[in-house]
Coordinates of N, CA and C in Angstrom, one line a residue:
X1 N 6.4 -19.6 26.5 CA 7.3 -19.0 25.5 C 8.5 -18.4 26.2
X2 N 9.4 -19.3 26.5 CA 10.6 -18.9 27.3 C 11.5 -17.8 26.6
X3 N 11.7 -18.0 25.3 CA 12.6 -17.1 24.6 C 11.9 -15.7 24.4
X4 N 10.6 -15.7 24.2 CA 9.9 -14.5 24.1 C 10.0 -13.6 25.3
X5 N 9.9 -14.3 26.5 CA 10.0 -13.6 27.8 C 11.3 -12.9 28.0
X6 N 12.3 -13.4 27.3 CA 13.7 -12.8 27.5 C 13.9 -11.5 26.7
X7 N 13.1 -11.3 25.6 CA 13.4 -10.2 24.7 C 12.2 -9.3 24.5
X8 N 11.5 -8.8 25.6 CA 10.3 -8.0 25.4 C 10.7 -6.7 24.7
X9 N 11.9 -6.1 25.0 CA 12.3 -4.9 24.4 C 12.5 -5.0 22.9
X10 N 13.0 -6.2 22.5 CA 13.2 -6.5 21.0 C 11.8 -6.5 20.3
X11 N 10.8 -7.1 21.0 CA 9.5 -7.2 20.3 C 8.9 -5.8 20.2
X12 N 9.1 -5.0 21.3 CA 8.6 -3.6 21.3 C 9.2 -2.8 20.1
X13 N 10.5 -2.9 20.0 CA 11.2 -2.2 19.0 C 10.8 -2.7 17.6
X14 N 10.7 -4.0 17.4 CA 10.3 -4.6 16.1 C 8.9 -4.1 15.7
X15 N 8.0 -4.1 16.7 CA 6.6 -3.6 16.4 C 6.6 -2.2 16.0
X16 N 7.4 -1.4 16.7 CA 7.5 0.1 16.4 C 8.0 0.2 15.0
X17 N 9.0 -0.6 14.6 CA 9.6 -0.5 13.2 C 8.6 -0.9 12.2
X18 N 7.8 -1.9 12.5 CA 6.8 -2.4 11.6 C 5.7 -1.3 11.4
X19 N 5.3 -0.7 12.5 CA 4.3 0.4 12.4 C 4.9 1.6 11.7
X20 N 6.1 1.9 11.9 CA 6.8 3.0 11.2 C 6.8 2.8 9.7
X21 N 7.2 1.6 9.2 CA 7.2 1.3 7.8 C 5.8 1.3 7.2
X22 N 4.9 0.7 8.0 CA 3.5 0.7 7.5 C 2.9 2.1 7.4
X23 N 3.1 2.9 8.3 CA 2.5 4.3 8.3 C 3.0 5.1 7.1
X24 N 4.3 5.2 7.0 CA 4.9 6.0 5.9 C 4.7 5.4 4.6
X25 N 4.7 4.1 4.5 CA 4.4 3.5 3.2 C 2.9 3.8 2.8
X26 N 2.0 3.6 3.8 CA 0.6 3.8 3.5 C 0.3 5.3 3.1
X27 N 1.0 6.2 3.8 CA 0.8 7.6 3.6 C 1.2 8.0 2.2
X28 N 2.5 7.8 1.8 CA 2.9 8.2 0.5 C 2.3 7.4 -0.7
X29 N 2.1 6.1 -0.4 CA 1.5 5.3 -1.4 C 0.0 5.7 -1.6
X30 N -0.6 6.1 -0.5 CA -2.0 6.6 -0.6 C -2.1 7.8 -1.4
X31 N -1.2 8.8 -1.2 CA -1.3 10.1 -1.9 C -1.0 9.8 -3.4
X32 N 0.1 9.2 -3.7 CA 0.4 9.0 -5.1 C -0.4 7.9 -5.8
X33 N -0.9 6.9 -5.0 CA -1.7 5.9 -5.6 C -3.1 6.5 -6.0
X34 N -3.7 7.3 -5.2 CA -4.9 7.9 -5.6 C -4.8 8.9 -6.8
X35 N -3.7 9.6 -6.7 CA -3.4 10.5 -7.9 C -3.2 9.8 -9.2
X36 N -2.5 8.7 -9.1 CA -2.2 7.9 -10.3 C -3.5 7.2 -10.8
X37 N -4.3 6.7 -9.8 CA -5.5 6.0 -10.1 C -6.5 7.0 -10.8
X38 N -6.6 8.2 -10.3 CA -7.5 9.2 -10.9 C -7.1 9.5 -12.3
X39 N -5.7 9.7 -12.5 CA -5.2 9.9 -13.9 C -5.6 8.8 -14.8
X40 N -5.4 7.6 -14.4 CA -5.8 6.4 -15.2 C -7.2 6.5 -15.6
X41 N -8.1 6.8 -14.7 CA -9.5 6.8 -15.0 C -9.9 7.9 -15.9
X42 N -9.4 9.1 -15.7 CA -9.9 10.2 -16.6 C -9.2 10.2 -18.0
X43 N -8.1 9.5 -18.1 CA -7.5 9.5 -19.5 C -7.8 8.2 -20.3
X44 N -8.5 7.3 -19.7 CA -8.7 6.0 -20.4 C -9.8 6.3 -21.5
X45 N -10.0 5.3 -22.4 CA -11.0 5.5 -23.5 C -12.4 5.9 -22.9
X46 N -12.9 7.0 -23.3 CA -14.2 7.5 -22.9 C -14.1 8.3 -21.6
X47 N -12.9 8.6 -21.1 CA -12.7 9.3 -19.9 C -12.9 10.8 -20.1
X48 N -13.1 11.6 -19.1 CA -13.4 13.0 -19.2 C -12.2 13.8 -19.8
X49 N -11.0 13.2 -19.7 CA -9.8 13.8 -20.2 C -9.1 12.8 -21.1
X50 N -9.8 12.2 -22.0 CA -9.3 11.0 -22.7 C -8.0 11.3 -23.5
X51 N -7.1 10.4 -23.3 CA -5.8 10.5 -24.0 C -5.2 9.1 -24.1
X52 N -5.5 8.5 -25.2 CA -5.3 7.1 -25.4 C -3.8 6.7 -25.2
X53 N -2.9 7.5 -25.9 CA -1.5 7.2 -25.9 C -0.9 7.3 -24.4
X54 N -1.3 8.4 -23.8 CA -0.8 8.6 -22.4 C -1.3 7.5 -21.5
X55 N -2.6 7.1 -21.7 CA -3.2 6.1 -20.8 C -2.4 4.8 -21.0
X56 N -2.2 4.4 -22.3 CA -1.5 3.1 -22.6 C -0.2 3.1 -22.0
X57 N 0.6 4.2 -22.1 CA 2.0 4.2 -21.6 C 1.9 4.0 -20.0
X58 N 1.0 4.8 -19.4 CA 0.9 4.8 -17.9 C 0.4 3.4 -17.5
X59 N -0.6 2.9 -18.2 CA -1.1 1.6 -17.9 C -0.1 0.5 -17.9
X60 N 0.8 0.5 -18.9 CA 1.8 -0.5 -19.1 C 2.9 -0.3 -18.0
X61 N 3.2 0.9 -17.6 CA 4.2 1.1 -16.5 C 3.6 0.6 -15.2
X62 N 2.3 0.8 -14.9 CA 1.7 0.3 -13.7 C 1.8 -1.3 -13.7
X63 N 1.5 -1.9 -14.9 CA 1.5 -3.3 -15.0 C 2.9 -3.9 -14.8
X64 N 3.9 -3.2 -15.3 CA 5.3 -3.7 -15.2 C 5.7 -3.6 -13.7
X65 N 5.5 -2.5 -13.0 CA 5.9 -2.4 -11.7 C 5.1 -3.3 -10.7
X66 N 3.9 -3.5 -11.1 CA 3.1 -4.5 -10.2 C 3.6 -5.9 -10.4
X67 N 4.2 -6.2 -11.5 CA 4.6 -7.6 -11.8 C 6.0 -7.9 -11.2
X68 N 6.7 -6.9 -10.8 CA 8.0 -7.2 -10.2 C 7.9 -7.7 -8.8
X69 N 8.4 -8.9 -8.5 CA 8.4 -9.4 -7.1 C 9.1 -8.5 -6.2
X70 N 8.6 -8.3 -4.9 CA 9.2 -7.4 -4.0 C 10.7 -7.6 -3.7
X71 N 11.1 -8.8 -3.6 CA 12.5 -9.1 -3.3 C 13.4 -8.6 -4.4
X72 N 12.9 -8.8 -5.7 CA 13.6 -8.3 -6.8 C 13.7 -6.8 -6.9
X73 N 12.6 -6.2 -6.5 CA 12.5 -4.7 -6.5 C 13.4 -4.1 -5.5
X74 N 13.6 -4.8 -4.3 CA 14.6 -4.4 -3.3 C 16.0 -4.3 -4.0
X75 N 16.3 -5.4 -4.7 CA 17.7 -5.4 -5.3 C 17.8 -4.4 -6.4
X76 N 16.7 -4.2 -7.2 CA 16.8 -3.3 -8.4 C 16.9 -1.8 -7.9
X77 N 16.3 -1.5 -6.7 CA 16.3 -0.2 -6.2 C 17.4 0.1 -5.2
X78 N 18.4 -0.8 -5.1 CA 19.4 -0.7 -4.0 C 20.2 0.6 -4.2
X79 N 20.6 0.9 -5.4 CA 21.3 2.2 -5.6 C 20.5 3.4 -5.3
X80 N 19.3 3.4 -5.7 CA 18.4 4.5 -5.4 C 18.1 4.6 -3.9
X81 N 18.0 3.5 -3.3 CA 17.8 3.4 -1.8 C 19.0 4.0 -1.1
X82 N 20.2 3.6 -1.5 CA 21.4 4.1 -0.9 C 21.5 5.6 -1.1
X83 N 21.1 6.1 -2.2 CA 21.2 7.6 -2.5 C 20.2 8.3 -1.7
X84 N 19.0 7.8 -1.5 CA 17.9 8.5 -0.8 C 18.0 8.4 0.7
X85 N 18.3 7.2 1.2 CA 18.4 6.9 2.6 C 19.8 6.8 3.2
X86 N 20.8 6.8 2.4 CA 22.1 6.7 2.8 C 22.6 5.3 3.2
X87 N 21.7 4.3 3.1 CA 22.0 3.0 3.4 C 20.9 2.1 2.8
X88 N 21.2 0.8 2.7 CA 20.3 -0.2 2.2 C 19.7 -1.1 3.3
X89 N 20.1 -0.8 4.5 CA 19.6 -1.6 5.7 C 18.8 -0.8 6.6
X90 N 17.8 -1.3 7.2 CA 17.0 -0.6 8.2 C 15.6 -0.2 7.7
X91 N 14.8 0.2 8.7 CA 13.4 0.5 8.3 C 13.3 1.7 7.4
X92 N 14.2 2.7 7.6 CA 14.1 3.9 6.7 C 14.4 3.5 5.3
X93 N 15.5 2.7 5.1 CA 15.8 2.2 3.7 C 14.7 1.4 3.1
X94 N 14.0 0.6 3.9 CA 13.0 -0.3 3.4 C 11.8 0.5 2.8
X95 N 11.7 1.8 3.2 CA 10.6 2.6 2.7 C 10.6 2.8 1.2
X96 N 11.8 2.9 0.6 CA 12.0 3.1 -0.8 C 11.3 2.0 -1.7
X97 N 11.8 0.8 -1.5 CA 11.1 -0.3 -2.3 C 9.7 -0.5 -1.9
X98 N 9.4 -0.3 -0.6 CA 8.0 -0.5 -0.2 C 7.0 0.4 -0.9
X99 N 7.4 1.7 -0.9 CA 6.5 2.7 -1.5 C 6.5 2.5 -3.0
X100 N 7.6 2.2 -3.6 CA 7.7 2.0 -5.1 C 6.9 0.8 -5.5
X101 N 6.8 -0.2 -4.7 CA 6.1 -1.4 -5.0 C 4.6 -1.3 -4.7
X102 N 4.2 -0.5 -3.7 CA 2.8 -0.4 -3.3 C 2.0 0.6 -4.2
X103 N 2.7 1.7 -4.6 CA 2.0 2.7 -5.4 C 1.2 2.2 -6.6
X104 N 1.9 1.4 -7.5 CA 1.2 0.9 -8.7 C 0.0 -0.1 -8.3
X105 N 0.3 -0.9 -7.2 CA -0.8 -1.8 -6.7 C -2.0 -1.0 -6.3
X106 N -1.8 0.0 -5.5 CA -2.9 0.8 -5.0 C -3.6 1.6 -6.1
X107 N -2.8 2.1 -7.0 CA -3.3 2.9 -8.1 C -4.3 2.1 -8.9
X108 N -3.9 0.8 -9.2 CA -4.8 -0.1 -9.9 C -6.1 -0.3 -9.1
X109 N -6.0 -0.5 -7.8 CA -7.2 -0.7 -7.0 C -8.1 0.5 -7.0
X110 N -7.5 1.7 -7.0 CA -8.3 2.9 -7.0 C -8.9 3.1 -8.4
X111 N -8.2 2.8 -9.4 CA -8.8 2.9 -10.8 C -10.0 2.0 -10.9
X112 N -9.9 0.7 -10.4 CA -11.1 -0.2 -10.5 C -12.2 0.3 -9.6
X113 N -11.9 0.9 -8.5 CA -13.0 1.5 -7.6 C -13.7 2.6 -8.3
X114 N -13.0 3.5 -9.0 CA -13.6 4.7 -9.6 C -14.3 4.3 -10.9
X115 N -13.9 3.2 -11.5 CA -14.6 2.8 -12.7 C -15.9 2.2 -12.4
X116 N -16.2 1.9 -11.1 CA -17.5 1.4 -10.7 C -18.5 2.5 -10.5
X117 N -18.0 3.7 -10.5 CA -19.0 4.8 -10.4 C -19.9 4.9 -11.6
X118 N -21.2 5.1 -11.4 CA -22.2 5.1 -12.4 C -21.8 6.1 -13.5
X119 N -21.6 5.6 -14.8 CA -21.3 6.5 -15.9 C -22.4 7.6 -16.1
X120 N -23.6 7.3 -15.8 CA -24.7 8.2 -15.9 C -24.5 9.4 -15.0
X121 N -24.0 9.2 -13.8 CA -23.7 10.4 -12.9 C -22.6 11.3 -13.5
X122 N -21.6 10.7 -14.1 CA -20.5 11.4 -14.7 C -21.1 12.2 -15.9
X123 N -21.9 11.6 -16.7 CA -22.5 12.3 -17.9 C -23.4 13.4 -17.5
X124 N -24.1 13.2 -16.4 CA -25.0 14.2 -15.9 C -24.2 15.5 -15.5
X125 N -23.1 15.2 -14.8 CA -22.3 16.3 -14.3 C -21.7 17.1 -15.5
X126 N -21.3 16.3 -16.5 CA -20.7 17.0 -17.7 C -21.8 17.8 -18.4
X127 N -23.0 17.3 -18.5 CA -24.1 18.0 -19.1 C -24.4 19.3 -18.4
X128 N -24.2 19.3 -17.1 CA -24.5 20.6 -16.3 C -23.3 21.5 -16.3
X129 N -22.3 21.2 -17.1 CA -21.1 22.1 -17.3 C -20.1 22.0 -16.1
X130 N -20.1 20.9 -15.4 CA -19.1 20.8 -14.3 C -17.7 20.6 -14.9
X131 N -16.8 21.3 -14.3 CA -15.4 21.2 -14.8 C -14.8 19.8 -14.5
X132 N -13.7 19.4 -15.2 CA -13.1 18.1 -14.9 C -12.7 18.0 -13.4
X133 N -12.2 19.1 -12.8 CA -11.8 19.0 -11.4 C -13.0 18.8 -10.5
X134 N -14.1 19.4 -10.9 CA -15.4 19.2 -10.2 C -15.9 17.8 -10.2
X135 N -15.8 17.2 -11.4 CA -16.2 15.8 -11.6 C -15.3 14.9 -10.8
X136 N -14.0 15.2 -10.8 CA -13.1 14.3 -10.1 C -13.4 14.3 -8.6
X137 N -13.6 15.5 -8.0 CA -13.8 15.6 -6.6 C -15.2 15.3 -6.2
X138 N -16.2 15.8 -6.9 CA -17.6 15.7 -6.5 C -18.3 14.5 -7.0
X139 N -17.7 13.8 -8.0 CA -18.4 12.6 -8.6 C -17.5 11.4 -8.3
X140 N -16.3 11.4 -8.9 CA -15.5 10.2 -8.8 C -15.1 9.8 -7.4
X141 N -14.5 10.8 -6.7 CA -13.9 10.5 -5.4 C -15.1 10.4 -4.4
X142 N -16.1 11.2 -4.5 CA -17.3 11.1 -3.6 C -18.0 9.8 -3.8
X143 N -18.4 9.5 -5.0 CA -19.2 8.3 -5.3 C -18.3 7.0 -5.1
X144 N -17.1 7.1 -5.4 CA -16.2 5.9 -5.3 C -15.5 5.7 -4.0
X145 N -15.9 6.6 -3.0 CA -15.3 6.5 -1.7 C -15.3 5.1 -1.0
X146 N -16.5 4.4 -1.0 CA -16.6 3.1 -0.4 C -15.6 2.1 -1.0
X147 N -15.5 2.2 -2.4 CA -14.5 1.3 -3.1 C -13.1 1.6 -2.7
X148 N -12.8 2.9 -2.6 CA -11.5 3.4 -2.2 C -11.1 2.9 -0.8
X149 N -12.1 2.9 0.1 CA -11.8 2.4 1.5 C -11.5 1.0 1.5
X150 N -12.3 0.2 0.7 CA -12.0 -1.3 0.6 C -10.6 -1.5 0.0
X151 N -10.3 -0.7 -1.1 CA -9.0 -0.8 -1.7 C -7.9 -0.5 -0.7
X152 N -8.1 0.5 0.1 CA -7.1 1.0 1.1 C -6.9 -0.1 2.1
X153 N -7.9 -0.8 2.6 CA -7.8 -1.8 3.5 C -7.0 -3.0 3.0
X154 N -7.3 -3.4 1.7 CA -6.6 -4.4 1.1 C -5.1 -4.1 0.9
X155 N -4.9 -2.9 0.5 CA -3.5 -2.4 0.3 C -2.7 -2.3 1.6
X156 N -3.4 -1.9 2.7 CA -2.7 -1.8 4.0 C -2.3 -3.1 4.5
X157 N -3.2 -4.1 4.3 CA -2.9 -5.5 4.7 C -1.7 -6.0 3.9
X158 N -1.6 -5.7 2.6 CA -0.5 -6.1 1.8 C 0.8 -5.4 2.3
X159 N 0.7 -4.2 2.7 CA 1.8 -3.4 3.2 C 2.4 -4.1 4.4
X160 N 1.5 -4.5 5.3 CA 2.0 -5.2 6.6 C 2.7 -6.4 6.2
X161 N 2.2 -7.2 5.2 CA 2.9 -8.4 4.8 C 4.2 -8.1 4.1
X162 N 4.3 -7.0 3.4 CA 5.5 -6.6 2.7 C 6.6 -6.1 3.7
X163 N 6.1 -5.5 4.8 CA 7.1 -5.1 5.8 C 7.8 -6.3 6.5
X164 N 7.0 -7.4 6.6 CA 7.6 -8.6 7.1 C 8.7 -9.2 6.1
X165 N 8.3 -9.1 4.8 CA 9.3 -9.5 3.8 C 10.5 -8.6 3.8
X166 N 10.3 -7.3 4.0 CA 11.4 -6.3 4.0 C 12.3 -6.6 5.2
X167 N 11.7 -7.1 6.3 CA 12.5 -7.5 7.5 C 13.4 -8.6 7.2
X168 N 13.0 -9.5 6.3 CA 13.8 -10.7 6.0 C 15.1 -10.3 5.2
X169 N 15.1 -9.1 4.6 CA 16.2 -8.7 3.9 C 16.9 -7.4 4.5
X170 N 16.7 -7.3 5.8 CA 17.4 -6.3 6.6 C 16.6 -5.1 6.9
X171 N 15.3 -5.1 6.7 CA 14.5 -3.9 6.9 C 14.1 -3.7 8.3
X172 N 14.4 -4.6 9.2 CA 13.9 -4.5 10.6 C 12.5 -4.9 10.7
X173 N 11.9 -4.7 11.9 CA 10.5 -5.0 12.1 C 10.3 -6.4 12.6
X174 N 9.0 -6.8 12.6 CA 8.7 -8.2 13.1 C 9.2 -9.3 12.2
X175 N 9.2 -9.0 10.9 CA 9.7 -10.0 10.0 C 11.2 -10.3 10.2
X176 N 11.9 -9.3 10.5 CA 13.4 -9.5 10.7 C 13.6 -10.2 12.0
X177 N 12.8 -9.9 13.0 CA 12.9 -10.6 14.3 C 12.5 -12.1 14.2
X178 N 11.5 -12.3 13.4 CA 11.1 -13.7 13.2 C 12.1 -14.6 12.5
X179 N 12.9 -13.9 11.6 CA 13.9 -14.7 10.9 C 15.2 -14.7 11.6
X180 N 15.7 -13.6 12.1 CA 17.0 -13.5 12.8 C 17.0 -14.2 14.1
X181 N 16.0 -14.0 14.9 CA 16.0 -14.6 16.2 C 15.2 -15.9 16.3
X182 N 14.1 -15.9 15.5 CA 13.3 -17.1 15.6 C 13.7 -18.3 14.7
X183 N 13.9 -18.0 13.4 CA 14.2 -19.1 12.5 C 15.7 -19.5 12.6
X184 N 16.6 -18.5 12.5 CA 18.0 -18.7 12.5 C 18.5 -19.4 13.8
X185 N 17.9 -19.1 14.9 CA 18.3 -19.6 16.2 C 17.4 -20.7 16.7
X186 N 16.5 -21.1 15.9 CA 15.6 -22.2 16.2 C 14.7 -21.9 17.4
X187 N 14.4 -20.6 17.5 CA 13.5 -20.2 18.6 C 12.1 -20.1 18.1
X188 N 11.4 -21.2 18.0 CA 10.1 -21.3 17.4 C 9.1 -20.3 18.0
X189 N 9.2 -20.2 19.3 CA 8.2 -19.3 20.0 C 8.4 -17.8 19.6
X190 N 9.6 -17.4 19.3 CA 9.8 -16.0 18.8 C 9.1 -15.9 17.4
X191 N 9.3 -16.8 16.6 CA 8.7 -16.8 15.2 C 7.1 -16.8 15.4
X192 N 6.6 -17.6 16.3 CA 5.2 -17.7 16.5 C 4.6 -16.4 17.0
X193 N 5.3 -15.8 18.0 CA 4.8 -14.5 18.6 C 4.9 -13.4 17.5
X194 N 5.9 -13.4 16.7 CA 6.0 -12.4 15.7 C 4.9 -12.5 14.7
X195 N 4.5 -13.7 14.4 CA 3.4 -14.0 13.5 C 2.1 -13.5 14.1
X196 N 1.9 -13.8 15.4 CA 0.7 -13.4 16.1 C 0.6 -11.9 16.1
X197 N 1.7 -11.2 16.3 CA 1.6 -9.7 16.3 C 1.3 -9.1 15.0
X198 N 1.8 -9.8 13.9 CA 1.5 -9.3 12.6 C 0.0 -9.5 12.3
X199 N -0.5 -10.7 12.7 CA -1.9 -11.0 12.5 C -2.8 -10.1 13.2
X200 N -2.4 -9.7 14.4 CA -3.2 -8.7 15.2 C -3.3 -7.4 14.5
X201 N -2.2 -6.9 13.9 CA -2.2 -5.7 13.1 C -3.1 -5.8 11.9
X202 N -3.1 -7.0 11.3 CA -4.0 -7.2 10.1 C -5.5 -7.2 10.6
X203 N -5.8 -7.8 11.7 CA -7.2 -7.9 12.2 C -7.7 -6.5 12.6
X204 N -6.8 -5.7 13.2 CA -7.1 -4.3 13.6 C -7.4 -3.5 12.3
X205 N -6.6 -3.6 11.3 CA -6.8 -2.9 10.1 C -8.1 -3.3 9.4
X206 N -8.5 -4.6 9.4 CA -9.7 -5.0 8.8 C -10.9 -4.5 9.6
X207 N -10.8 -4.5 10.9 CA -11.9 -4.0 11.8 C -12.2 -2.5 11.5
X208 N -11.1 -1.7 11.5 CA -11.2 -0.3 11.3 C -11.8 0.0 9.9
X209 N -11.3 -0.7 8.9 CA -11.7 -0.5 7.5 C -13.2 -0.8 7.4
X210 N -13.7 -1.8 8.0 CA -15.1 -2.2 7.9 C -16.0 -1.1 8.6
X211 N -15.5 -0.6 9.7 CA -16.3 0.5 10.4 C -16.3 1.7 9.5
X212 N -15.2 2.1 8.9 CA -15.2 3.3 8.0 C -16.1 3.1 6.8
X213 N -16.0 1.9 6.2 CA -16.8 1.6 5.0 C -18.3 1.7 5.3
X214 N -18.7 1.2 6.5 CA -20.1 1.3 6.9 C -20.5 2.8 7.0
X215 N -19.6 3.6 7.5 CA -20.0 5.0 7.7 C -20.1 5.8 6.4
X216 N -19.2 5.5 5.5 CA -19.2 6.2 4.2 C -20.3 5.6 3.2
X217 N -20.7 4.4 3.5 CA -21.7 3.8 2.6 C -23.1 4.3 3.0
X218 N -23.4 4.4 4.3 CA -24.8 4.7 4.7 C -24.9 6.2 5.1

């Protein structure tokens, strides 16, 4: 890989940018995604804080934002990105559409994970007079933890893929390196190495997620 050997610093910088985007996107999407997922579960029909109209509105908003292709979302949020980040180019700017796109995706995954919790356990907690907050933390989040871990792994892998897509539109990272140096300059080895590094990140994520899932399941 002759071209790869010439730009080790570029690969290091691109990897750091990818990790930067992945970390901050995962952090904020994780916080707001879990919050949104919990709200969806407790307000749906038969939920402990049932509110049909609120649930329907929130459910439709999640569906709408999940349906918007990431590239289109980047364009739609360009003004917001410029306001928040001061620019529409670079890893910092890419965080805005990344977080906006991942939150509804993760929220739906969390909702599905929490809906798998045995309704009998929830009913038993209600019968014992447990408060809604107590049910959320001691029943839903505790019993649904394995499902949330699986959802987190799936979401994190999606985030890594989206950072590569963000790189293609000026977000930096391994995706940007693969396009700007590999594809545009016909340096196939650069594209290949960028792909390999992205796959390594995915495999590491899967490995860690499986270990965590085993710990919280047994």
